[in-house]
Short mmCIF file of C-alpha atoms and ligand atoms in Angstrom, two decimals:
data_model
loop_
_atom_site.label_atom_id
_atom_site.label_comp_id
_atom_site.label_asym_id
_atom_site.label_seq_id
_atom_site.Cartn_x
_atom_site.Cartn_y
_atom_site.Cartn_z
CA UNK A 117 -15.85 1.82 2.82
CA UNK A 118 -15.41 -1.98 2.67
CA UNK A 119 -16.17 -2.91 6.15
CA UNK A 120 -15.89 -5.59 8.57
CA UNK A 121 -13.10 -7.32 6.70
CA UNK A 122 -10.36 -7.44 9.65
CA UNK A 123 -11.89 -10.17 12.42
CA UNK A 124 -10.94 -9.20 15.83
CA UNK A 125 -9.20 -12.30 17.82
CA UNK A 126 -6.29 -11.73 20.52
CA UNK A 127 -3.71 -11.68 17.83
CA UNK A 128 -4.82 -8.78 15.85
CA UNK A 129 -5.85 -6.99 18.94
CA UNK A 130 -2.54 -6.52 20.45
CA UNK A 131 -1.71 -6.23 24.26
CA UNK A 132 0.71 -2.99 25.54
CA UNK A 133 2.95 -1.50 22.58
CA UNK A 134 0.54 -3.08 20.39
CA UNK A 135 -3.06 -2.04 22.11
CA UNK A 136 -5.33 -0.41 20.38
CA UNK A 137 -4.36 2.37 22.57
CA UNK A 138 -1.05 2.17 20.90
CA UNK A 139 -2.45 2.27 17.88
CA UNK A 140 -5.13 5.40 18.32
CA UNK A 141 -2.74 7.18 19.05
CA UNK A 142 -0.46 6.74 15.79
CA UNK A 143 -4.05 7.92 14.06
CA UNK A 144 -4.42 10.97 16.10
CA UNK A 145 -0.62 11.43 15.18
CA UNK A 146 -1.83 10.89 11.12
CA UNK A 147 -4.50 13.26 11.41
CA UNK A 148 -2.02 16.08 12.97
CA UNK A 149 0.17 15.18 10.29
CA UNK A 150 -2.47 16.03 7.99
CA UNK A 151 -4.90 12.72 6.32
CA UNK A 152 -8.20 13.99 6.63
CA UNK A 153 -9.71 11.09 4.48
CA UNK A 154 -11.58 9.31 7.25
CA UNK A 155 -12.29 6.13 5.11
CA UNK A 156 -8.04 5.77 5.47
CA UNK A 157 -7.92 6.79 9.15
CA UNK A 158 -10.07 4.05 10.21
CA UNK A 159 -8.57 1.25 7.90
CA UNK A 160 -5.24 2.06 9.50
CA UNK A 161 -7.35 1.65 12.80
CA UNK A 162 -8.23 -1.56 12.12
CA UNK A 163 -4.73 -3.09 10.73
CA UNK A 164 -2.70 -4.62 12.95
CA UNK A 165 0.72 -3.47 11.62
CA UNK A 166 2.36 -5.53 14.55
CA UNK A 167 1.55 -8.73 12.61
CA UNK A 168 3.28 -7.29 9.62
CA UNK A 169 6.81 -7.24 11.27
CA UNK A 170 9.34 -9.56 13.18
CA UNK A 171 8.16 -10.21 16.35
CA UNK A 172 11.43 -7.99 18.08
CA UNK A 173 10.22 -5.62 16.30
CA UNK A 174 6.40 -5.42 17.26
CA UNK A 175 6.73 -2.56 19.43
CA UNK A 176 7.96 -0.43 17.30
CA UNK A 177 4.62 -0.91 15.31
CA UNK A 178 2.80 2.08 15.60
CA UNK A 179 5.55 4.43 15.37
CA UNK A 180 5.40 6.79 12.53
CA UNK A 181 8.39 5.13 10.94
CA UNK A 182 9.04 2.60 8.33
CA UNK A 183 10.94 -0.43 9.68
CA UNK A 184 12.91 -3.42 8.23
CA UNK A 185 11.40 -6.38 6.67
CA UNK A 186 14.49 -8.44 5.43
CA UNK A 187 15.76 -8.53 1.93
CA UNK A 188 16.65 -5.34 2.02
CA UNK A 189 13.25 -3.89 1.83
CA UNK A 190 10.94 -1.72 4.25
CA UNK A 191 7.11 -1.57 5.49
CA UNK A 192 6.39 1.78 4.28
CA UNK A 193 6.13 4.60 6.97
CA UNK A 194 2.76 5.13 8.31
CA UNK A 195 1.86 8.37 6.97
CA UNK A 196 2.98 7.42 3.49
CA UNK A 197 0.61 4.42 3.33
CA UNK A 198 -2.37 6.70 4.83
CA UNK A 199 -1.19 9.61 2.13
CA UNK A 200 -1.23 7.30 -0.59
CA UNK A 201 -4.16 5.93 -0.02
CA UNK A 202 -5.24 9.07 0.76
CA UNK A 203 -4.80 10.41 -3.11
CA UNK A 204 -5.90 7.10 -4.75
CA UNK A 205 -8.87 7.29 -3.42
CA UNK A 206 -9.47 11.18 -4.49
CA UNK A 207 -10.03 10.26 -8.12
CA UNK A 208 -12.41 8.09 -9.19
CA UNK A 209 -16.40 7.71 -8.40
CA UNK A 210 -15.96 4.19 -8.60
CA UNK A 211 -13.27 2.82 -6.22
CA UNK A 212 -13.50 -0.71 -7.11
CA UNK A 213 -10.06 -2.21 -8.30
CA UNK A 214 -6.94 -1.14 -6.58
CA UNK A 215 -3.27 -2.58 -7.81
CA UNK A 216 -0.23 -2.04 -5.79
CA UNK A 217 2.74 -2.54 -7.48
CA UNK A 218 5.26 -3.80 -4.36
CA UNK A 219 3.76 -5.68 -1.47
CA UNK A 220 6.60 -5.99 0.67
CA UNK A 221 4.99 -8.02 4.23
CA UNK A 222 1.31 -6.83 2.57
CA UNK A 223 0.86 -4.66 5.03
CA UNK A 224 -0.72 -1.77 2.91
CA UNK A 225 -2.24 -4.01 0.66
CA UNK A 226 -4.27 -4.97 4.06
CA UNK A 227 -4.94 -1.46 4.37
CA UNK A 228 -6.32 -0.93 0.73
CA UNK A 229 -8.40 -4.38 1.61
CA UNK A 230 -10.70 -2.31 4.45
CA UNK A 231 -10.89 0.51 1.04
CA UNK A 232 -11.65 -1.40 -1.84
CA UNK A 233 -13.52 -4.64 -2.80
CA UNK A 234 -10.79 -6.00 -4.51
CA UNK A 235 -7.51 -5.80 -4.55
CA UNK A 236 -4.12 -6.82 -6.69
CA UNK A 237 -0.75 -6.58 -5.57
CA UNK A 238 2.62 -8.02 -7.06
CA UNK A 239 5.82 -8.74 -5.56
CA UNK A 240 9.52 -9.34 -7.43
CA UNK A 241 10.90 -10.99 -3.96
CA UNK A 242 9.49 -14.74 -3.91
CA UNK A 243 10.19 -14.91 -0.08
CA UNK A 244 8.47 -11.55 0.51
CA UNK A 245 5.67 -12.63 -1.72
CA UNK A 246 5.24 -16.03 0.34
CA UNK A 247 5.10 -14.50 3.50
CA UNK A 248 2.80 -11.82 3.13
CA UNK A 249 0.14 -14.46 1.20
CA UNK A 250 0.89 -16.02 5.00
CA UNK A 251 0.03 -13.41 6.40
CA UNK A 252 -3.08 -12.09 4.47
CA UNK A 253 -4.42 -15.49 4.40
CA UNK A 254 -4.38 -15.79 8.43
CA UNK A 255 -6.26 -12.64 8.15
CA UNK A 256 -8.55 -14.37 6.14
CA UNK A 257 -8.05 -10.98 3.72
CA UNK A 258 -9.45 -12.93 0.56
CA UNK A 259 -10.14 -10.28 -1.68
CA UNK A 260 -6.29 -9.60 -1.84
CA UNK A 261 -4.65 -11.05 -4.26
CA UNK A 262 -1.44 -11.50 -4.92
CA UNK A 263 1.48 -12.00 -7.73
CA UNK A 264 5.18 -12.96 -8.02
CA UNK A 265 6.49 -10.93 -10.92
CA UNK A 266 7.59 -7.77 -12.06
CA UNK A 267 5.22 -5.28 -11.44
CA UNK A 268 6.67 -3.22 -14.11
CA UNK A 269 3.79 -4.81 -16.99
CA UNK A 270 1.27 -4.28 -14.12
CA UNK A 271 -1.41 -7.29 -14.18
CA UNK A 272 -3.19 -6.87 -17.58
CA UNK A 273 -5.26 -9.05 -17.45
CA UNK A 274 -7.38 -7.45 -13.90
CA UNK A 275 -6.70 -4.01 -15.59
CA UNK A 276 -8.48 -1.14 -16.04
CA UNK A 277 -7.84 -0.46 -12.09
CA UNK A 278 -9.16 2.55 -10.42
CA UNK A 279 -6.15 3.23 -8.39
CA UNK A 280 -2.66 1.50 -8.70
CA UNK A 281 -0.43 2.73 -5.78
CA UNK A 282 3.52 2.31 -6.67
CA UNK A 283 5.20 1.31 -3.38
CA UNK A 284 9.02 1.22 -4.61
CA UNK A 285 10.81 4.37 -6.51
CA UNK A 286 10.83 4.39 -10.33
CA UNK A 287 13.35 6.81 -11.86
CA UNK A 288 10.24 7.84 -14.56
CA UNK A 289 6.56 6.67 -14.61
CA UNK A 290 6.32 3.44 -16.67
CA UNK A 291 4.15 3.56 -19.08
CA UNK A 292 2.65 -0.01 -19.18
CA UNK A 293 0.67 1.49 -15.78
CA UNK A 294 -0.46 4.30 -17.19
CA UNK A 295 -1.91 2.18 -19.80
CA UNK A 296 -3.99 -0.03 -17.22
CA UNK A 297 -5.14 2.76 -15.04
CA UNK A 298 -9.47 3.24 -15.77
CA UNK A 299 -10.56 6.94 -16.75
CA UNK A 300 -11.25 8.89 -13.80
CA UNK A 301 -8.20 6.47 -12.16
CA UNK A 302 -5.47 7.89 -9.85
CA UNK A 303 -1.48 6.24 -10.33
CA UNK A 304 0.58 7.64 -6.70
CA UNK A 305 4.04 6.49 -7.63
CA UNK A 306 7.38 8.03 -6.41
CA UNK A 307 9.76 9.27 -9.02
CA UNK A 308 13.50 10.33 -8.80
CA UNK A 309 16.83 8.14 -7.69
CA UNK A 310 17.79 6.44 -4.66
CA UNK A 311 19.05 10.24 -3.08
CA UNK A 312 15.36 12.18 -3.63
CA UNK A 313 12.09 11.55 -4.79
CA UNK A 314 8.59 13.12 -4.98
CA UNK A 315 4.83 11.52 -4.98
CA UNK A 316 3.52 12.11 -8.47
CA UNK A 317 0.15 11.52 -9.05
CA UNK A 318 -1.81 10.67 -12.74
CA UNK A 319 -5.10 11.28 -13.28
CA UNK A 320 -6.57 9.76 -16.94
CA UNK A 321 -8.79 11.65 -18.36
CA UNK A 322 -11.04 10.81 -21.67
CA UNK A 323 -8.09 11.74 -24.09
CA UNK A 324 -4.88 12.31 -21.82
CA UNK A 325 -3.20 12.14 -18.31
CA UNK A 326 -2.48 15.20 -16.17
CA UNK A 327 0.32 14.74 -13.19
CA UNK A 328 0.71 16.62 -9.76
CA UNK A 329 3.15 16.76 -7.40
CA UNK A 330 2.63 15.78 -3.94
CA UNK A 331 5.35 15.12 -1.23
CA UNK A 332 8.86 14.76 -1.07
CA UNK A 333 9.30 10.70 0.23
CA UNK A 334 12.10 7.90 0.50
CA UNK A 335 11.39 4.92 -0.66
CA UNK A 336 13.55 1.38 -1.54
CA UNK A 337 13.69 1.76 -5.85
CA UNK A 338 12.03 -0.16 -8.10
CA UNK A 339 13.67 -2.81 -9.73
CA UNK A 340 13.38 -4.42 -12.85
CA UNK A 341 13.15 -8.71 -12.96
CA UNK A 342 12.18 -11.17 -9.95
CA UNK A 343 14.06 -12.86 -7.75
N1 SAH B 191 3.77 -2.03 0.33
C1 SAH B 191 4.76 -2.23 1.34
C2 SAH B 191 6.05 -1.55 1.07
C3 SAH B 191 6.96 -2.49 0.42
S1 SAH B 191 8.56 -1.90 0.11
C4 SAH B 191 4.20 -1.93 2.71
O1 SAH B 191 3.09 -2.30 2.93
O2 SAH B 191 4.85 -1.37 3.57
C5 SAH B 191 8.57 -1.98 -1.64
C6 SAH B 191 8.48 -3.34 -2.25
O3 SAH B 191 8.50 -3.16 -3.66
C7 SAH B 191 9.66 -4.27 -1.94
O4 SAH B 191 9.18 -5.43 -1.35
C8 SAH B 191 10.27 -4.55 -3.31
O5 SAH B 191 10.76 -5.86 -3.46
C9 SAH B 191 9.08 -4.29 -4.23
N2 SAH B 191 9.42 -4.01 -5.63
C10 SAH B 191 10.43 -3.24 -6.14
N3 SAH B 191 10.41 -3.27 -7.49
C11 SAH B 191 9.35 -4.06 -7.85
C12 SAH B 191 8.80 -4.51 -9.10
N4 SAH B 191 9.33 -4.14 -10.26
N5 SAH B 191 7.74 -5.32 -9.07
C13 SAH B 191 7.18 -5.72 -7.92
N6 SAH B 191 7.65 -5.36 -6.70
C14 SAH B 191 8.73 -4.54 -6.66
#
């Protein structure tokens, strides 16, 4: 567990729909729902996901739901992130390098930043991109870092990653990411079309990758350019 990463001041601590009563109770809600990993319970402790959405829409926080962040796009539902994080963490011995492909506001990128030392995330929305550096940077979250591009080629040049978490729906599992993931790595990535999808996880092994299936999910697809 990285810890100590989040500082505590009056904005990440949240008053009423945004307390940290609030928000122990959307973790009590995660473990009914099933994350046992308690490395992921308490980073989603510690995130203020209030500070990830519009202002109108802060109480709505720490609801197990995903919510609008412009351009289309979604934070991801809370139990998703914590699942996801959940399975790329299971692999590996070493979980040093994480790359999430689709940061959206950054909020789980701030999650994976209380998980792992380092951490690489890219973005095809410019604004999107923009305001979650913003965001991580007033959280003073430097060991995220962040890309505008297509996360399609991955980042190749911070590759071999131990986890890379795949935040947007790909209609098959693109190879370029299978190609940066380290032996022992985990790729969590939801495949089908825009009507039904399931979590697929990779695991490389010396010579080969095997995939599971985990969870049926919804998620916003993944798209191919930047804009
Ligand atoms: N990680 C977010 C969820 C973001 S929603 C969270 O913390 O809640 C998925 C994001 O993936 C969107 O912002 C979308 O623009 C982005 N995305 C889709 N296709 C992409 C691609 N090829 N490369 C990078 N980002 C992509």
């Amino acid at each position: 567990m990285v810890k100590g990463n989040l500082n505590s001041n009056s904005a990440t601590d949240g008053i009423g729909m945004t307390s940290q009563r609030t928000r122990d109770r959307l973790i009590d809600r995660l473990k009914h729902s099933g994350i046992s990993d308690t490395r992921v319970l308490e980073a989603m402790r510690r995130t203020p996901r209030h500070l990830f959405v519009d202002e109108a829409l802060a109480h709505k926080a720490y609801d197990d739901v995903s919510l609008p962040i412009g351009q289309g796009q979604t934070i991801s539902q809370p139990f998703v992130v914590a699942r996801m994080c959940e399975l790329g963490l299971s692999g590996t011995l070493v979980n040093k390098r994480v790359l999430e492909v689709g940061t959206g506001c950054g909020y789980q990128a701030a999650v994976l930043a209380e998980l792992f030392p380092i951490v690489f995330s890219v973005e095809r929305i410019k604004d999107l991109y923009l305001q979650a550096q913003h965001r991580l940077a007033t959280l003073q979250l430097y060991h995220v870092h962040l890309r505008y591009g297509d996360g399609f080629s991955g980042w190749l040049n911070e590759s071999p990653f131990d986890a890379i978490l795949v935040a947007a729906a790909a209609p098959e599992i693109p190879e370029k990411l299978l190609r940066q993931l380290a032996v022992g790595g985990k790729l969590v990535i939801p495949v089908g079309d825009s009507s039904q999808q399931e979590l697929q996880i990779v695991t490389r092994t010396d010579s080969d990758y095997s995939v599971e299936t985990d969870s049926q999910v919804t998620f916003v697809p993944f798209l191919r350019g930047q804009i």
